Amino acid sequence: MKRIFTISFALFVSGALLFGQDILDVPPWDDTDPNILPLIDVIAGDTTDQGERNSENRVYRLERDGVYMITSTLFADYSFSIEGADGAGRPPILISSKTAEGAVVLPFFKLLSNDESYGFKDVMFQAVNTDLQQTIWTWAFEFSGNNTHVEFDGCVFNGWTGRSTNFYGGGNSIFFTDCIWRNATHSDHPFVGQQVFFNPLDQDTLVVSNCTQFNANGYWLYHRSAIFDYVVIEHNTFYVTMTTLFAVEHSVNLTFRSNILYGIFAQGDHPISRRDKWYDSYGDPLGNFIMDEMADTVLAAAGLTEADRSVLVTNNAYYTPAPIQAHFDANDTLTGPVWMNARVQAMFDDDVAYPLFEASDNIEADPVFANTDMDTWMTAAAATAAAEFVNAPEGAFWGVTSTILNYDSRTGVAQDLLLVPWPLAEGDLEITGASLLNAGHDGLHIGNLNWDPASRAKYRAPHEWPYGIDGRTLQMGSRLSQNYPNPFNHQTTIGYSLSEGADVTIAVYNILQQKVGTLVKEYRDAGDHTVVWDATDLPAGIYTYRMEADGFVQTRKMMLVK
């Protein structure tokens, strides 16, 4: 069978190793042409006669406007990338077909091994199946390995109702750039539509920038009861979510800034949800941003305490649109979400227990979306669905038939549910609210910058990671490393990396957050650097050191012993 697959490639592949790059062009599947294989068969069969991969760095390039039927799940223990070809049309769309028994093929990919790398660029992953059904609890990816490196760049996840991407292993590094999650809804359950899920295992890196979640029931991001070494979520737009936006209340190192949160918790703070602690583990009032204490055992295993947790929450905008607010006002048992409830705000105010928690310049402001027709329809539909849910008798919530819809269906063209129109019906969610236009942490607009190409071009990512198809080596960008040795006596070395040349400041603070020294305050070229701190004249204790470099900010802790 491997020999047959290899021969079949020769019939339709063009551009392999184009310009020295390892690219394999794959045409859309045509079930009337026996020479054209389904995408999964192409990837699985890309082997030598001895069963080895033809290339360890293969990029499968798909046609713009092409439809690729997923006829079986790909089980892979090797690295690969998929990207859409350049052009102005719709990104290539991957759609689930059905088995001979009539079952929908899910997930698309099961990626099994440790230490692999995957890239997905300019591809649409479609959950609506060929019967024009948006079924419940659908998912596209399962990453089972540890220490995987995954990049999603310019991808669209449409209609997924049960975690579009699942990460079951630990130590992973995940990057989402310019991606869109949309229509993550279902009429029979208020909590489906979960998108990015991590098992409660320690992870390495998560960077999410210039992405949009549009029209969802459930949360967008879930990672609890474990440590993420480095998380940055910035310049994203989260538009109308029926329940909580994310479950990251146990974060140890999180930067969350310059995001728009619009119409989050559209269902409202229901007495039963608070009683049963659906969203807040203490049963406290809802907040757009929620944090909790971390389990002592988890922190201790990493040599940390609550005081070591670093959470920076700045320059975000949140707003409840009028139809959803009217839903809250019409039911005297409901309230809408605040920015932070009193318990969470107290954590940020406690500079002794949480010296590395900072929240500033977060504003309540209407972004004023330019697409007013979309905004009017979507917020009204969300309010109607939320009212149907909260007015149902207790115990009957899960059978409520909601009116919230896949937004593509509003035109009445059924086929749009499957072959998603391009450009997307909701547009790019351009905003016109003056208070948000230069209010980001970097002086740019708050929210996804893709509505303004000039602003997007100025954006400096917290990590610069070249995409593999361009023939460049994957590499991490700016980062502040843990000092060594740690604990230390008198002197310690601090390493840091810059993705580009920048003005760098590295300062040291005592437990009272008083600055005790500035180690670096000058321009440094891109690359790796070190600096030695001599603490001979300072008392033993816990110190923190903070690096700032052209929008990048990271803080770590160290211990001086004598």
mmCIF file of N, CA and C in Angstrom, residues 304-351:
data_model
loop_
_atom_site.group_PDB
_atom_site.id
_atom_site.type_symbol
_atom_site.label_atom_id
_atom_site.label_comp_id
_atom_site.label_asym_id
_atom_site.label_seq_id
_atom_site.Cartn_x
_atom_site.Cartn_y
_atom_site.Cartn_z
ATOM 1 N N LEU A 304 7.606 27.045 44.150
ATOM 2 C CA LEU A 304 6.979 28.364 44.131
ATOM 3 C C LEU A 304 6.021 28.536 45.300
ATOM 4 N N THR A 305 5.628 29.780 45.512
ATOM 5 C CA THR A 305 4.557 30.128 46.441
ATOM 6 C C THR A 305 3.600 31.073 45.727
ATOM 7 N N GLU A 306 2.525 31.437 46.417
ATOM 8 C CA GLU A 306 1.583 32.394 45.823
ATOM 9 C C GLU A 306 2.284 33.695 45.440
ATOM 10 N N ALA A 307 3.289 34.085 46.221
ATOM 11 C CA ALA A 307 3.981 35.347 45.956
ATOM 12 C C ALA A 307 4.787 35.319 44.663
ATOM 13 N N ASP A 308 5.023 34.117 44.123
ATOM 14 C CA ASP A 308 5.793 34.002 42.882
ATOM 15 C C ASP A 308 4.933 34.137 41.635
ATOM 16 N N ARG A 309 3.629 34.081 41.786
ATOM 17 C CA ARG A 309 2.755 34.144 40.613
ATOM 18 C C ARG A 309 2.799 35.548 40.011
ATOM 19 N N SER A 310 2.975 35.608 38.706
ATOM 20 C CA SER A 310 3.071 36.880 37.999
ATOM 21 C C SER A 310 1.878 37.005 37.055
ATOM 22 N N VAL A 311 1.012 37.979 37.303
ATOM 23 C CA VAL A 311 -0.175 38.196 36.474
ATOM 24 C C VAL A 311 -0.267 39.690 36.161
ATOM 25 N N LEU A 312 -0.128 40.016 34.895
ATOM 26 C CA LEU A 312 -0.186 41.400 34.427
ATOM 27 C C LEU A 312 -1.428 41.563 33.569
ATOM 28 N N VAL A 313 -2.361 42.411 33.995
ATOM 29 C CA VAL A 313 -3.642 42.604 33.304
ATOM 30 C C VAL A 313 -3.814 44.097 33.062
ATOM 31 N N THR A 314 -3.550 44.544 31.841
ATOM 32 C CA THR A 314 -3.558 45.976 31.585
ATOM 33 C C THR A 314 -4.155 46.298 30.221
ATOM 34 N N ASN A 315 -4.697 47.514 30.125
ATOM 35 C CA ASN A 315 -5.110 48.108 28.847
ATOM 36 C C ASN A 315 -6.154 47.290 28.099
ATOM 37 N N ASN A 316 -7.016 46.596 28.843
ATOM 38 C CA ASN A 316 -8.118 45.870 28.230
ATOM 39 C C ASN A 316 -9.390 46.711 28.268
ATOM 40 N N ALA A 317 -10.309 46.441 27.339
ATOM 41 C CA ALA A 317 -11.601 47.121 27.298
ATOM 42 C C ALA A 317 -12.703 46.080 27.386
ATOM 43 N N TYR A 318 -13.705 46.353 28.219
ATOM 44 C CA TYR A 318 -14.825 45.430 28.383
ATOM 45 C C TYR A 318 -16.127 46.222 28.290
ATOM 46 N N TYR A 319 -17.194 45.554 27.786
ATOM 47 C CA TYR A 319 -18.453 46.264 27.584
ATOM 48 C C TYR A 319 -19.584 45.265 27.433
ATOM 49 N N THR A 320 -20.732 45.610 27.994
ATOM 50 C CA THR A 320 -21.955 44.832 27.813
ATOM 51 C C THR A 320 -22.881 45.601 26.883
ATOM 52 N N PRO A 321 -23.165 45.084 25.679
ATOM 53 C CA PRO A 321 -24.028 45.819 24.741
ATOM 54 C C PRO A 321 -25.463 45.903 25.248
ATOM 55 N N ALA A 322 -26.212 46.866 24.725
ATOM 56 C CA ALA A 322 -27.542 47.208 25.250
ATOM 57 C C ALA A 322 -28.519 46.030 25.272
ATOM 58 N N PRO A 323 -28.659 45.216 24.221
ATOM 59 C CA PRO A 323 -29.630 44.119 24.301
ATOM 60 C C PRO A 323 -29.323 43.123 25.418
ATOM 61 N N ILE A 324 -28.051 42.842 25.646
ATOM 62 C CA ILE A 324 -27.685 41.902 26.708
ATOM 63 C C ILE A 324 -27.893 42.543 28.070
ATOM 64 N N GLN A 325 -27.579 43.828 28.195
ATOM 65 C CA GLN A 325 -27.852 44.526 29.451
ATOM 66 C C GLN A 325 -29.354 44.562 29.738
ATOM 67 N N ALA A 326 -30.166 44.728 28.702
ATOM 68 C CA ALA A 326 -31.616 44.715 28.884
ATOM 69 C C ALA A 326 -32.092 43.354 29.378
ATOM 70 N N HIS A 327 -31.458 42.295 28.921
ATOM 71 C CA HIS A 327 -31.757 40.952 29.414
ATOM 72 C C HIS A 327 -31.483 40.859 30.911
ATOM 73 N N PHE A 328 -30.370 41.408 31.372
ATOM 74 C CA PHE A 328 -30.079 41.406 32.805
ATOM 75 C C PHE A 328 -31.130 42.209 33.568
ATOM 76 N N ASP A 329 -31.479 43.383 33.040
ATOM 77 C CA ASP A 329 -32.395 44.279 33.733
ATOM 78 C C ASP A 329 -33.806 43.699 33.819
ATOM 79 N N ALA A 330 -34.159 42.833 32.855
ATOM 80 C CA ALA A 330 -35.519 42.286 32.826
ATOM 81 C C ALA A 330 -35.723 41.140 33.806
ATOM 82 N N ASN A 331 -34.666 40.652 34.404
ATOM 83 C CA ASN A 331 -34.759 39.526 35.332
ATOM 84 C C ASN A 331 -34.099 39.928 36.642
ATOM 85 N N ASP A 332 -34.895 40.085 37.690
ATOM 86 C CA ASP A 332 -34.341 40.621 38.932
ATOM 87 C C ASP A 332 -33.445 39.633 39.671
ATOM 88 N N THR A 333 -33.314 38.408 39.160
ATOM 89 C CA THR A 333 -32.377 37.456 39.765
ATOM 90 C C THR A 333 -31.015 37.484 39.094
ATOM 91 N N LEU A 334 -30.871 38.270 38.018
ATOM 92 C CA LEU A 334 -29.641 38.289 37.247
ATOM 93 C C LEU A 334 -28.870 39.581 37.457
ATOM 94 N N THR A 335 -27.555 39.457 37.341
ATOM 95 C CA THR A 335 -26.705 40.634 37.217
ATOM 96 C C THR A 335 -25.676 40.336 36.130
ATOM 97 N N GLY A 336 -25.154 41.386 35.555
ATOM 98 C CA GLY A 336 -24.107 41.212 34.564
ATOM 99 C C GLY A 336 -22.750 41.142 35.230
ATOM 100 N N PRO A 337 -21.738 40.776 34.472
ATOM 101 C CA PRO A 337 -20.401 40.648 35.049
ATOM 102 C C PRO A 337 -19.764 42.002 35.317
ATOM 103 N N VAL A 338 -19.032 42.081 36.410
ATOM 104 C CA VAL A 338 -18.172 43.235 36.664
ATOM 105 C C VAL A 338 -16.825 42.952 36.000
ATOM 106 N N TRP A 339 -15.909 43.895 36.086
ATOM 107 C CA TRP A 339 -14.583 43.617 35.534
ATOM 108 C C TRP A 339 -13.884 42.573 36.402
ATOM 109 N N MET A 340 -13.733 42.856 37.701
ATOM 110 C CA MET A 340 -13.228 41.894 38.670
ATOM 111 C C MET A 340 -14.132 41.939 39.891
ATOM 112 N N ASN A 341 -14.482 40.771 40.434
ATOM 113 C CA ASN A 341 -15.261 40.806 41.664
ATOM 114 C C ASN A 341 -14.359 41.198 42.832
ATOM 115 N N ALA A 342 -14.967 41.421 43.981
ATOM 116 C CA ALA A 342 -14.229 41.969 45.122
ATOM 117 C C ALA A 342 -13.091 41.053 45.570
ATOM 118 N N ARG A 343 -13.307 39.743 45.513
ATOM 119 C CA ARG A 343 -12.264 38.811 45.946
ATOM 120 C C ARG A 343 -11.053 38.886 45.024
ATOM 121 N N VAL A 344 -11.289 38.923 43.718
ATOM 122 C CA VAL A 344 -10.183 38.996 42.767
ATOM 123 C C VAL A 344 -9.469 40.338 42.870
ATOM 124 N N GLN A 345 -10.258 41.407 43.006
ATOM 125 C CA GLN A 345 -9.633 42.719 43.138
ATOM 126 C C GLN A 345 -8.742 42.779 44.368
ATOM 127 N N ALA A 346 -9.177 42.102 45.451
ATOM 128 C CA ALA A 346 -8.376 42.080 46.676
ATOM 129 C C ALA A 346 -7.034 41.383 46.446
ATOM 130 N N MET A 347 -7.001 40.367 45.603
ATOM 131 C CA MET A 347 -5.734 39.701 45.292
ATOM 132 C C MET A 347 -4.777 40.670 44.618
ATOM 133 N N PHE A 348 -5.298 41.472 43.683
ATOM 134 C CA PHE A 348 -4.448 42.428 42.983
ATOM 135 C C PHE A 348 -4.021 43.586 43.885
ATOM 136 N N ASP A 349 -4.822 43.859 44.902
ATOM 137 C CA ASP A 349 -4.488 44.949 45.830
ATOM 138 C C ASP A 349 -3.519 44.519 46.920
ATOM 139 N N ASP A 350 -3.299 43.214 47.084
ATOM 140 C CA ASP A 350 -2.469 42.696 48.171
ATOM 141 C C ASP A 350 -1.030 42.562 47.679
ATOM 142 N N ASP A 351 -0.224 43.591 47.938
ATOM 143 C CA ASP A 351 1.147 43.605 47.438
ATOM 144 C C ASP A 351 2.089 42.723 48.231
#
